[in-house]
Amino acid sequence: MHDDRTLVEARLRRVLDERVRPAVYPESVPLEVAVWHAPGEPVPVAEGLAADVEPITVGSRWGAPWGTSWFRVTGTVPEAWAGRTVEAVLDLGFDENMPGFQCEGLVYRPDGTPVKGLNPRNQWVRIGAPVEGGEEVRLHVEAASNPVVMDYRPFRPTPLGDLETAGSDPQYTLARMDLAVLDETVWHLVTDLEVLGELMAELPVDSPRRWEILRAVERALDAVDLQDVNGTAERARSLLTDVLAAPAVPSAHRISAVGHARIDSAWLWPLRETVRKVARTAANMTALLDDEPDFVFAMSQAQQWAWIKEHRPEVWARVKKAVADGRFVPAGGMWVESDTNMPGSEAMARQFVHGKRFFLDEFGVENDEAWLPDTFGFAAGLPQIIKAAGSTYLLTQKISWSRTNSFPHHTFRWEGIDGTRIFTHFPPVDTYNCSMRGAEIAHAVRNFKDKGTARHSLAPTGWGDGGGGTTREMVAKAARLSDLEGSATVTWETPSAFFAKAEAENPEPPVWVGELYLELHRATLTSQAGTKQGNRRSEHLLREAELWAATAAVRTGFPYPYADLDRIWKTVLLHQFHDILPGSSIAWVHREARATYARVADELNAIVDAAQRALAGEGGVPLVFNAAPHTRAGVPAGG
C-alpha cells in the first residue's frame, strides 16, 4: 500500500469544510426581521421590547459604534418539519475568528425572559426538539454593535476607542436570520471527525494509533455520499465507533476542564458594556448547564456577579439556581481580577474582603483559590494576603506570556516575602480560552513541566471577553476525550476539585521564592498617569475618611457612613482591575476613570470634613488634624 496519508488528511479537511459542516442545517426558511436602533446609551429591557420597529433585511448595514439595536425576528415553523429539531440561526454579521471582540447579542422571549447569548461561535437558539410544526416564533435580540477595536492588525491607533470620536457609520452587515432544521447526526459526525482529525495530527507519523485513526476516517469518508450527506451520516459514524472507544493508556495526562469565560471588567470596551457582556455570558452558561449534565462552569470577580444581580435579575435567578446545584461556581474570592503591583496592601486585602463577603452573603460559599489568569505579574507580598484571606491556592496563566525566560514549573508552591507558601498552578494548555482542540490538549501534555511527579492540569475552557463562554461543541469534544487512546483524559471538574487532586498527588512540589515577574506589558507601571494618581489619592482619602469618621463615631456619636464608604471602596477596587489601573484600556475607560476619581475625591473630602467638624465641635480656636502615622509639625499621629 502506498503512503496516502497526506491525501486522506487533506480529503478530511476538504469534505468537512465543503460538504459535512454545511449539511448540519440541511433545510431553512428566512425569518422576518425588524429593528429599532436605540438613540443613545443602552435602555432597559422592557423599553427595548416595546419599541416601535422598522423592517430590515439580511445584507443591510446596522450598528453605529457602541450602539444598541433591538431586532425582532418572527416566523412560523413549517408543518413539514414536524418531529425534527429546529433552531433559529441568527448571524448579526459575526467574524468567527473574533469571539469576544465585536458585536454580541442577548436573546429574549416576548415576556422578557432571557434565552441565551449570541456570539461569533454561538449563533443558534433552540426552538424545539422535536417541533410539532406550525409553531409561531417570536424572539427579540438586544444587539450591541461594539466596534472591532483590535482587529487583524492589532494595537494600532483608532478613533473607535471612545464614543466621542467613534463616529456613526454602521459597523456590521446582517448576515443570516433563518429558521433551520438541525441534523443532530451530522452535527455529531462533524465532532467525531474533528476530534479524530485533530488527535491524528498530533501523533507521531510512525505511531500505529495515528494510522489506525487514518484508516477509520478513510472508511467513514468513503461511506459519506457527498450528494446525500444527511442520508449517509449515521453509517459513517458507525465506522468510527471502535476507534473512538479505544481507552486512554493508564499513564495518560489528566486534564480537569472547567467552563470559563474570563471577561475583562474593562479593556476594549467601557464598564457599562461589561455589565451586558457578563449577562449574555451568564445566560449562555446557565442554558448550557441545563443541556449538559456533566458540564461545570466557574466565574470569578464578585463585581461581575453583583452587576448581574443589579441589572439583570431574570438572569440572576437562573445563576442562583445553578450555584445551588453546584455547577455554576463562584471562583477567586476577589472583587475583581486586579493588578497586584500598584494597589496598596490595604486595597489588596479589601479585594478579598469584599469579594469573599459577597460570595458568602449570596451563596454561603468560601473560596479556596485566588483566580488571576490574566494579571500582569504578582508582587511577592501576595501569598501572605491570600493566606490571611483564608485561601490556599492560586491560579494564573499570564506568566506563560513571558518573552525571555520560560517558567520552570506548572505546579509549585509560591513563597512570599514573609515565608508564606501558596500551592500554585499555571495551566500548561497556555490559554484561558481553551476550546478543546486537539492541538491545545496535546500542547498541555507536551508542555507540562512536572511530569513524573504530577499528572493533573487544569484547562479553563470557553471563549472569554464576551465570546459567550463554553460552547456545546467544546462539551461534545470533551466527552469524546474523556477516555481516548492517544490523548490526555478530560473531565469536567470544579477548581476546588482540581486543586485537591493536584495537591494530593504532589504534596511536596518545588518552591518558587519571591516575585512572579511578567516579562511583558512592562509599560503598565507608567501608562495613564492620571489613572494611577487617581487610585493612589483615593486610597489615601479612604484611609483618612475611615480614620476620622470612626474616631468621630466613637467620641461624638457621629453617624458612621458605612454604606457610602462601602460603595466607594468597591468603586476604587473595581478601577484596580488589571486593564484599568495599569493603563491598557481604550480612551473611553480612562476618560471615565479620571472623572470617577474626581467624584470619589469630592465625596471622601466631604466625609473627612464632616467628621473633623464633629470632632472639633463649636468654637473659634483653629485645630489641625494629622492623619499621618507619625508626628507632623508637633501634631501627634492621629491627632
XYZ file of C-alpha atoms in Angstrom:
639
model
C 0.000 0.000 0.000
C 1.428 3.384 -0.955
C 1.714 6.220 1.594
C -1.515 8.143 1.064
C -1.604 9.711 4.496
C -1.421 13.328 3.348
C -4.127 12.687 0.749
C -6.548 11.287 3.330
C -5.834 14.121 5.779
C -6.398 16.735 3.070
C -9.549 14.918 1.989
C -10.853 15.038 5.563
C -10.379 18.803 5.774
C -11.987 19.379 2.394
C -15.007 17.137 2.965
C -15.646 18.676 6.396
C -15.465 22.224 5.059
C -17.316 21.754 1.776
C -19.880 19.027 2.477
C -20.363 17.846 6.045
C -20.484 21.113 8.022
C -22.887 22.732 5.508
C -25.185 19.722 5.971
C -25.648 20.378 9.693
C -28.568 22.644 8.730
C -29.995 20.923 5.612
C -33.212 22.964 5.374
C -34.011 26.547 6.286
C -36.566 29.284 5.789
C -35.992 33.004 6.339
C -37.337 34.826 9.354
C -38.915 38.249 9.114
C -36.716 40.845 10.794
C -37.412 44.324 12.127
C -35.213 46.622 14.161
C -35.191 49.624 16.476
C -31.920 51.478 16.975
C -31.714 52.941 20.488
C -30.761 56.616 20.144
C -28.212 56.749 22.967
C -26.990 54.551 25.776
C -28.492 51.068 26.378
C -32.114 51.089 27.530
C -33.959 48.830 29.997
C -35.154 45.517 28.593
C -38.825 46.466 28.824
C -38.229 49.586 26.738
C -36.336 47.661 24.090
C -39.057 45.021 23.836
C -41.809 47.632 23.482
C -40.050 49.876 20.949
C -41.525 50.527 17.521
C -39.519 48.599 14.930
C -38.959 49.003 11.207
C -38.296 46.225 8.672
C -34.692 45.325 7.889
C -33.342 42.705 5.504
C -30.365 40.387 5.505
C -27.490 42.188 3.808
C -28.336 45.540 5.402
C -25.775 47.502 7.356
C -26.552 48.209 11.007
C -24.989 49.389 14.227
C -23.155 52.636 14.875
C -20.062 52.171 17.088
C -21.102 51.427 20.681
C -24.771 51.488 19.724
C -27.611 49.149 20.658
C -30.136 47.746 18.198
C -33.194 45.727 19.165
C -34.050 43.145 16.496
C -37.411 41.395 16.399
C -37.427 38.120 14.471
C -40.676 36.316 13.651
C -41.678 33.302 11.640
C -43.562 30.009 11.510
C -42.101 26.512 11.705
C -43.120 24.651 8.506
C -45.597 21.855 9.081
C -43.315 19.545 7.102
C -40.672 19.819 9.827
C -42.811 18.091 12.455
C -40.773 15.681 14.577
C -37.443 17.332 13.805
C -35.083 19.569 15.772
C -35.402 23.210 14.744
C -33.216 26.176 15.646
C -33.102 29.846 14.788
C -29.749 30.713 13.240
C -29.066 34.389 13.915
C -25.866 35.823 12.435
C -25.556 39.515 13.239
C -22.538 39.854 10.962
C -20.045 37.910 13.026
C -16.437 37.146 12.188
C -15.969 33.671 13.691
C -12.283 34.408 14.234
C -13.038 37.168 16.741
C -15.182 35.799 19.565
C -15.387 38.470 22.241
C -14.159 41.401 20.185
C -17.135 42.510 18.088
C -20.920 42.625 18.063
C -22.871 40.459 20.517
C -26.498 39.824 21.352
C -28.798 38.582 24.100
C -31.985 36.820 23.005
C -35.262 37.371 24.876
C -38.725 35.911 24.648
C -41.575 38.441 24.277
C -42.193 38.355 28.051
C -38.619 39.492 28.737
C -37.283 36.082 29.728
C -33.625 35.783 28.640
C -32.850 32.774 26.454
C -29.132 32.832 25.635
C -26.383 34.953 24.167
C -25.418 35.320 20.526
C -21.727 35.307 19.719
C -19.489 34.515 16.738
C -19.207 30.820 17.744
C -22.698 30.600 19.210
C -25.335 31.738 16.728
C -28.166 29.281 17.407
C -31.332 29.395 19.504
C -33.240 26.147 20.071
C -36.899 26.367 19.014
C -37.929 22.779 19.629
C -36.595 19.229 19.778
C -38.773 17.932 18.295
C -41.208 20.515 16.941
C -44.829 19.777 16.134
C -44.853 22.017 13.068
C -46.742 25.259 12.747
C -45.273 26.906 15.874
C -45.162 30.684 15.782
C -41.674 32.019 16.560
C -41.049 35.469 18.021
C -37.708 36.421 19.528
C -36.080 39.720 20.451
C -32.336 40.345 20.256
C -30.608 43.116 22.184
C -27.611 43.565 19.890
C -24.551 45.594 20.842
C -22.601 46.990 17.905
C -19.306 47.146 19.746
C -16.670 48.093 17.178
C -13.669 45.945 16.375
C -11.015 47.979 18.142
C -8.267 45.363 17.821
C -8.513 43.554 14.500
C -6.087 41.516 12.406
C -3.548 44.349 12.735
C -3.794 44.902 16.495
C -2.724 47.784 18.709
C -2.911 50.467 16.046
C -4.315 53.965 16.703
C -8.069 54.130 16.138
C -10.845 56.661 16.764
C -13.142 53.770 17.764
C -11.785 53.692 21.309
C -14.075 56.451 22.563
C -17.719 57.233 21.955
C -16.730 60.877 21.457
C -14.548 60.078 18.417
C -16.003 56.826 17.015
C -18.458 58.387 14.571
C -21.783 56.905 13.472
C -21.032 54.738 10.422
C -22.686 51.279 10.606
C -20.221 48.598 11.641
C -21.888 45.324 10.668
C -23.870 43.618 7.906
C -26.804 41.433 8.923
C -25.789 38.023 7.599
C -28.377 35.315 8.357
C -31.768 35.239 10.076
C -33.304 31.814 9.458
C -35.271 29.002 10.962
C -33.361 25.802 10.216
C -33.551 22.072 10.751
C -30.644 20.798 12.836
C -29.458 17.346 11.745
C -28.023 16.105 15.022
C -26.476 13.029 13.397
C -24.461 15.190 11.030
C -23.584 17.532 13.919
C -22.167 14.577 15.846
C -20.343 13.332 12.759
C -18.632 16.710 12.479
C -17.481 16.426 16.095
C -16.303 12.827 15.626
C -14.252 13.751 12.588
C -12.835 16.917 14.152
C -11.729 15.118 17.320
C -10.099 12.263 15.399
C -8.539 14.500 12.776
C -7.086 16.857 15.402
C -5.790 13.957 17.506
C -4.295 12.260 14.475
C -2.368 15.392 13.541
C -0.688 15.466 16.973
C 0.502 11.836 16.982
C 3.877 10.767 15.554
C 3.669 9.854 11.885
C 5.046 6.399 12.655
C 2.571 5.818 15.502
C 0.266 2.799 14.947
C -2.554 4.763 16.591
C -2.250 7.506 14.006
C -2.628 5.033 11.156
C -5.480 3.258 12.904
C -7.339 6.583 13.093
C -6.401 7.422 9.497
C -7.917 4.200 8.136
C -11.069 4.559 10.234
C -11.515 8.126 8.982
C -10.916 6.983 5.423
C -13.627 4.311 5.734
C -16.029 6.865 7.205
C -15.361 9.307 4.374
C -15.926 6.526 1.856
C -19.314 5.897 3.492
C -20.402 9.522 3.126
C -22.327 10.131 -0.081
C -21.322 13.686 -0.917
C -24.657 14.154 -2.665
C -26.573 12.853 0.375
C -24.571 13.629 3.490
C -27.634 13.604 5.726
C -28.766 10.198 4.497
C -25.349 8.572 4.981
C -24.022 10.287 8.132
C -25.246 7.600 10.514
C -23.411 4.861 8.573
C -20.234 6.984 8.569
C -20.478 7.473 12.335
C -20.818 3.737 12.921
C -17.464 3.180 11.230
C -15.801 5.467 13.795
C -17.254 3.799 16.883
C -14.376 1.410 17.564
C -11.596 3.947 17.116
C -13.433 6.410 19.409
C -13.953 3.690 22.035
C -10.267 2.790 22.431
C -9.368 3.827 26.012
C -6.515 6.079 27.049
C -3.356 4.490 28.394
C -3.066 4.367 32.215
C -0.243 6.921 32.228
C -2.196 9.494 30.210
C -2.074 13.060 31.433
C -5.295 14.068 33.184
C -6.943 17.383 32.380
C -9.582 18.917 34.600
C -11.704 21.087 32.326
C -13.731 23.889 33.862
C -16.096 26.039 31.870
C -14.675 29.531 31.717
C -15.315 32.936 30.184
C -12.720 35.319 31.555
C -14.220 38.766 30.998
C -12.126 41.895 31.354
C -14.093 44.283 33.538
C -12.979 46.953 31.078
C -10.468 46.863 28.251
C -11.503 47.351 24.630
C -14.943 48.381 25.884
C -16.215 50.595 28.718
C -17.518 49.423 32.080
C -21.152 49.759 31.039
C -20.619 47.257 28.235
C -19.044 44.722 30.587
C -22.299 44.728 32.542
C -24.018 43.398 29.417
C -21.204 41.035 28.403
C -21.474 39.339 31.778
C -25.262 38.990 31.486
C -25.004 37.479 27.998
C -22.369 35.014 29.117
C -24.238 34.005 32.277
C -27.418 33.442 30.254
C -25.439 31.316 27.807
C -23.825 29.214 30.501
C -26.966 28.565 32.525
C -28.661 27.413 29.312
C -25.724 25.092 28.546
C -25.809 23.693 32.081
C -29.445 22.741 31.509
C -28.485 20.813 28.367
C -25.225 19.198 29.535
C -25.390 17.308 32.853
C -21.614 16.815 33.198
C -20.644 20.400 32.466
C -19.316 22.719 35.203
C -18.766 26.472 34.829
C -16.709 28.812 37.037
C -16.839 32.609 37.080
C -14.641 34.949 39.099
C -14.886 38.635 40.082
C -17.631 39.343 42.620
C -18.201 42.712 40.932
C -19.427 40.948 37.815
C -21.792 38.775 39.829
C -23.078 41.938 41.537
C -23.747 43.509 38.130
C -25.934 40.575 37.145
C -27.856 40.842 40.416
C -28.386 44.589 39.993
C -29.013 44.895 36.254
C -30.350 41.506 35.074
C -32.451 39.993 37.885
C -34.000 37.498 35.474
C -30.524 36.118 34.663
C -29.575 36.289 38.344
C -32.406 33.912 39.259
C -31.003 31.315 36.866
C -27.479 31.843 38.182
C -28.569 31.365 41.795
C -30.242 28.057 40.961
C -27.160 26.822 39.109
C -24.924 27.799 42.050
C -27.212 25.923 44.428
C -26.848 22.877 42.171
C -23.054 23.126 42.492
C -22.455 23.612 38.785
C -22.065 27.407 38.392
C -19.108 28.042 40.658
C -18.011 31.345 42.242
C -14.229 31.428 41.826
C -11.383 33.554 43.087
C -12.874 35.339 46.070
C -11.782 38.824 44.896
C -13.848 41.847 43.939
C -12.128 41.944 40.536
C -9.131 40.273 38.956
C -6.981 43.192 39.999
C -3.475 44.314 39.322
C -1.258 43.181 42.201
C 1.712 45.518 41.796
C 0.250 49.002 42.208
C -2.618 48.763 44.717
C -1.658 49.392 48.328
C -1.625 46.464 50.718
C -4.867 47.610 52.372
C -6.574 47.694 48.988
C -5.306 44.209 48.150
C -6.743 42.965 51.423
C -10.048 44.685 50.639
C -10.189 42.920 47.252
C -10.533 39.675 49.195
C -12.686 41.106 51.996
C -15.314 42.449 49.614
C -15.103 39.532 47.169
C -15.351 36.830 49.805
C -18.080 38.662 51.681
C -20.213 38.837 48.533
C -19.936 35.116 47.822
C -20.561 34.245 51.479
C -23.568 36.544 51.776
C -25.164 35.462 48.498
C -24.309 31.765 48.355
C -22.606 30.703 51.587
C -19.517 29.888 49.510
C -15.982 30.225 50.913
C -13.451 30.376 48.074
C -10.227 28.413 48.473
C -8.457 29.799 45.419
C -7.219 33.136 44.157
C -8.086 33.221 40.451
C -5.985 35.658 38.423
C -5.405 34.144 34.974
C -4.572 37.412 33.189
C -2.973 39.689 35.800
C 0.338 41.240 34.721
C 2.714 39.706 37.265
C 2.462 39.175 41.001
C 4.072 41.069 43.871
C 5.973 38.985 46.415
C 3.692 40.015 49.263
C 0.600 38.425 47.697
C 0.937 34.922 49.249
C 0.656 36.446 52.717
C -2.551 38.280 51.742
C -4.044 35.199 50.054
C -3.420 33.083 53.140
C -4.675 35.773 55.519
C -7.888 35.872 53.469
C -8.387 32.176 54.166
C -7.453 30.934 50.699
C -4.887 28.261 49.939
C -4.434 28.166 46.155
C -3.517 30.453 43.248
C -4.179 30.002 39.538
C -2.744 32.163 36.803
C -1.966 31.767 33.113
C -0.181 35.006 32.425
C 3.400 34.112 33.310
C 3.453 31.813 30.268
C 3.471 35.035 28.219
C 6.975 35.983 29.409
C 9.180 36.690 26.430
C 12.621 35.661 27.656
C 12.591 33.075 30.442
C 10.271 30.095 30.487
C 8.966 29.450 33.987
C 10.323 26.068 35.168
C 7.131 24.623 36.711
C 3.401 24.395 36.264
C 2.568 23.162 39.751
C 4.596 24.522 42.678
C 4.440 26.359 45.972
C 4.930 30.101 45.768
C 6.736 31.575 48.764
C 6.195 35.217 49.640
C 8.454 37.679 51.421
C 7.328 36.546 54.890
C 7.751 32.817 54.132
C 4.070 32.113 53.431
C 3.616 29.445 50.767
C 0.642 29.073 48.422
C 0.010 25.999 46.255
C 0.052 27.440 42.724
C -0.855 26.139 39.269
C -0.130 27.511 35.811
C -2.298 25.600 33.264
C 0.125 24.115 30.709
C -2.515 24.454 27.991
C -1.189 28.048 27.888
C -4.562 29.677 27.328
C -7.543 30.715 29.407
C -9.721 30.291 26.276
C -9.236 26.565 25.652
C -11.634 25.233 23.004
C -10.787 21.521 23.335
C -8.895 21.431 20.054
C -6.507 18.536 19.703
C -3.553 20.887 19.332
C -4.368 22.526 22.681
C -4.734 19.210 24.514
C -1.517 17.845 23.014
C 0.328 21.067 23.872
C -0.766 20.773 27.509
C 0.688 17.258 27.651
C 3.982 18.123 25.972
C 4.346 21.403 27.830
C 3.639 20.131 31.364
C 6.938 20.570 33.191
C 6.205 18.427 36.230
C 5.916 15.026 34.555
C 6.932 12.156 36.783
C 5.778 13.825 39.975
C 2.350 15.028 38.803
C -0.105 14.285 36.010
C -3.035 16.663 36.583
C -3.536 20.078 34.987
C -6.411 22.498 34.545
C -7.888 23.728 31.261
C -10.118 26.838 31.526
C -12.452 26.123 28.616
C -14.530 28.709 26.778
C -14.441 31.984 24.878
C -13.973 34.984 27.160
C -14.413 38.748 26.870
C -17.947 38.457 25.523
C -17.278 35.422 23.338
C -20.057 33.684 25.227
C -18.146 31.147 27.283
C -18.087 27.417 26.647
C -19.899 26.099 23.565
C -21.814 22.880 23.060
C -19.121 21.883 20.566
C -16.468 22.111 23.282
C -18.582 19.975 25.609
C -19.066 17.382 22.864
C -15.338 17.250 22.199
C -14.576 16.877 25.898
C -16.970 13.908 26.067
C -15.034 12.128 23.325
C -11.728 12.974 25.019
C -12.802 11.664 28.416
C -11.038 8.362 27.763
C -9.482 8.212 24.312
C -6.290 6.444 23.278
C -3.558 8.850 22.225
C -4.982 11.784 24.160
C -4.951 13.158 27.662
C -8.159 12.367 29.512
C -10.600 15.215 30.051
C -13.061 15.529 32.940
C -15.291 18.469 33.866
C -14.377 19.490 37.415
C -14.631 22.484 39.727
C -11.454 24.409 40.561
C -11.543 23.127 44.144
C -11.790 19.502 42.961
C -8.810 20.028 40.660
C -6.648 21.644 43.336
C -7.463 18.909 45.849
C -6.321 16.226 43.375
C -3.254 18.164 42.274
C -2.083 18.764 45.846
C -2.784 15.175 46.923
C -0.646 13.708 44.134
C 2.172 16.226 44.634
C 2.257 17.236 48.326
C 5.880 18.436 48.199
C 6.171 20.343 44.927
C 9.059 22.683 44.050
C 9.147 26.111 45.715
C 9.487 29.458 43.949
C 10.584 32.303 46.217
C 9.742 35.953 45.582
C 8.019 37.946 42.867
C 6.356 36.280 39.888
C 7.560 38.778 37.322
C 5.933 39.015 33.892
C 8.425 39.737 31.133
C 5.797 41.580 29.111
C 3.496 44.613 29.449
C 6.268 46.498 31.237
C 4.827 49.944 30.468
C 1.870 49.243 32.739
C 3.699 50.929 35.622
C 3.913 54.241 33.747
C 0.983 54.406 31.290
C -2.040 56.637 32.047
C -0.525 58.554 34.955
C -3.869 60.221 35.693
C -5.486 56.865 36.405
C -2.649 55.864 38.711
C -2.722 59.192 40.550
C -6.460 58.868 40.990
C -6.082 55.410 42.509
C -3.388 56.424 44.976
C -5.218 59.571 46.033
C -8.408 57.543 46.519
C -6.591 55.041 48.719
C -5.185 57.859 50.869
C -8.532 59.608 51.176
C -10.301 56.368 52.076
C -7.878 55.893 54.940
C -8.460 59.429 56.158
C -12.224 59.180 55.798
C -12.334 55.914 57.762
C -9.919 57.233 60.407
C -11.787 60.454 61.163
C -15.288 59.016 60.700
C -14.503 56.148 63.096
C -12.898 58.484 65.608
C -15.848 60.874 65.440
C -18.305 57.991 65.760
C -16.619 56.757 68.957
C -16.050 60.176 70.543
C -19.111 62.143 69.465
C -21.704 59.685 68.148
C -21.107 60.875 64.592
C -23.139 58.638 62.236
C -20.528 56.410 60.615
C -21.113 56.488 56.810
C -20.758 52.735 56.352
C -22.857 52.455 53.181
C -21.070 55.334 51.472
C -17.604 54.043 52.345
C -18.517 50.506 51.312
C -19.737 51.781 47.933
C -16.662 53.966 47.411
C -14.299 51.138 48.312
C -15.959 48.929 45.705
C -15.600 51.690 43.114
C -11.891 52.033 43.845
C -11.393 48.253 43.855
C -13.154 47.992 40.504
C -10.774 50.533 39.000
C -7.817 48.451 40.172
C -8.807 45.887 37.547
C -5.767 44.753 35.604
C -6.644 46.642 32.413
C -7.761 49.873 34.099
C -5.130 50.738 36.695
C -2.228 49.506 34.506
C -3.378 51.840 31.717
C -4.020 49.260 28.991
C -7.652 50.082 28.157
C -9.238 52.255 25.469
C -9.504 56.035 25.850
C -13.150 55.871 26.959
C -12.224 53.795 30.011
C -9.527 56.175 31.209
C -11.591 59.272 30.498
C -14.339 57.840 32.705
C -11.831 56.716 35.325
C -10.467 60.239 35.749
C -13.989 61.592 36.190
C -14.818 58.832 38.674
C -11.725 59.530 40.755
C -12.664 63.217 40.883
C -16.141 62.348 42.209
C -14.629 59.922 44.724
C -12.274 62.628 45.984
C -15.174 65.077 46.428
C -17.218 62.512 48.361
C -14.347 61.461 50.599
C -13.272 65.020 51.300
C -16.857 65.771 52.330
C -16.836 62.803 54.743
C -13.491 63.908 56.185
C -14.739 67.460 56.604
C -17.962 66.376 58.327
C -16.134 64.034 60.705
C -13.493 66.595 61.596
C -16.145 69.251 62.266
C -17.915 66.813 64.579
C -14.636 66.217 66.433
C -13.752 69.929 66.583
C -17.112 70.987 67.960
C -18.145 74.631 68.304
C -15.612 77.388 68.895
C -13.183 79.690 67.224
C -9.850 78.034 68.042
C -8.053 76.742 64.921
C -7.451 72.981 65.053
C -5.037 70.892 62.992
C -5.697 67.226 62.189
C -2.828 64.857 61.430
C -3.774 61.611 59.685
C -0.167 60.532 59.191
C 1.199 57.583 61.205
C 3.845 59.881 62.688
C 4.064 63.319 64.324
C 3.952 66.270 61.936
C 4.595 69.878 62.940
C 4.166 68.914 66.565
C 0.801 67.256 65.989
C 0.863 63.597 67.106
C -0.198 60.788 64.805
C -3.964 60.505 64.555
C -4.348 63.733 66.493
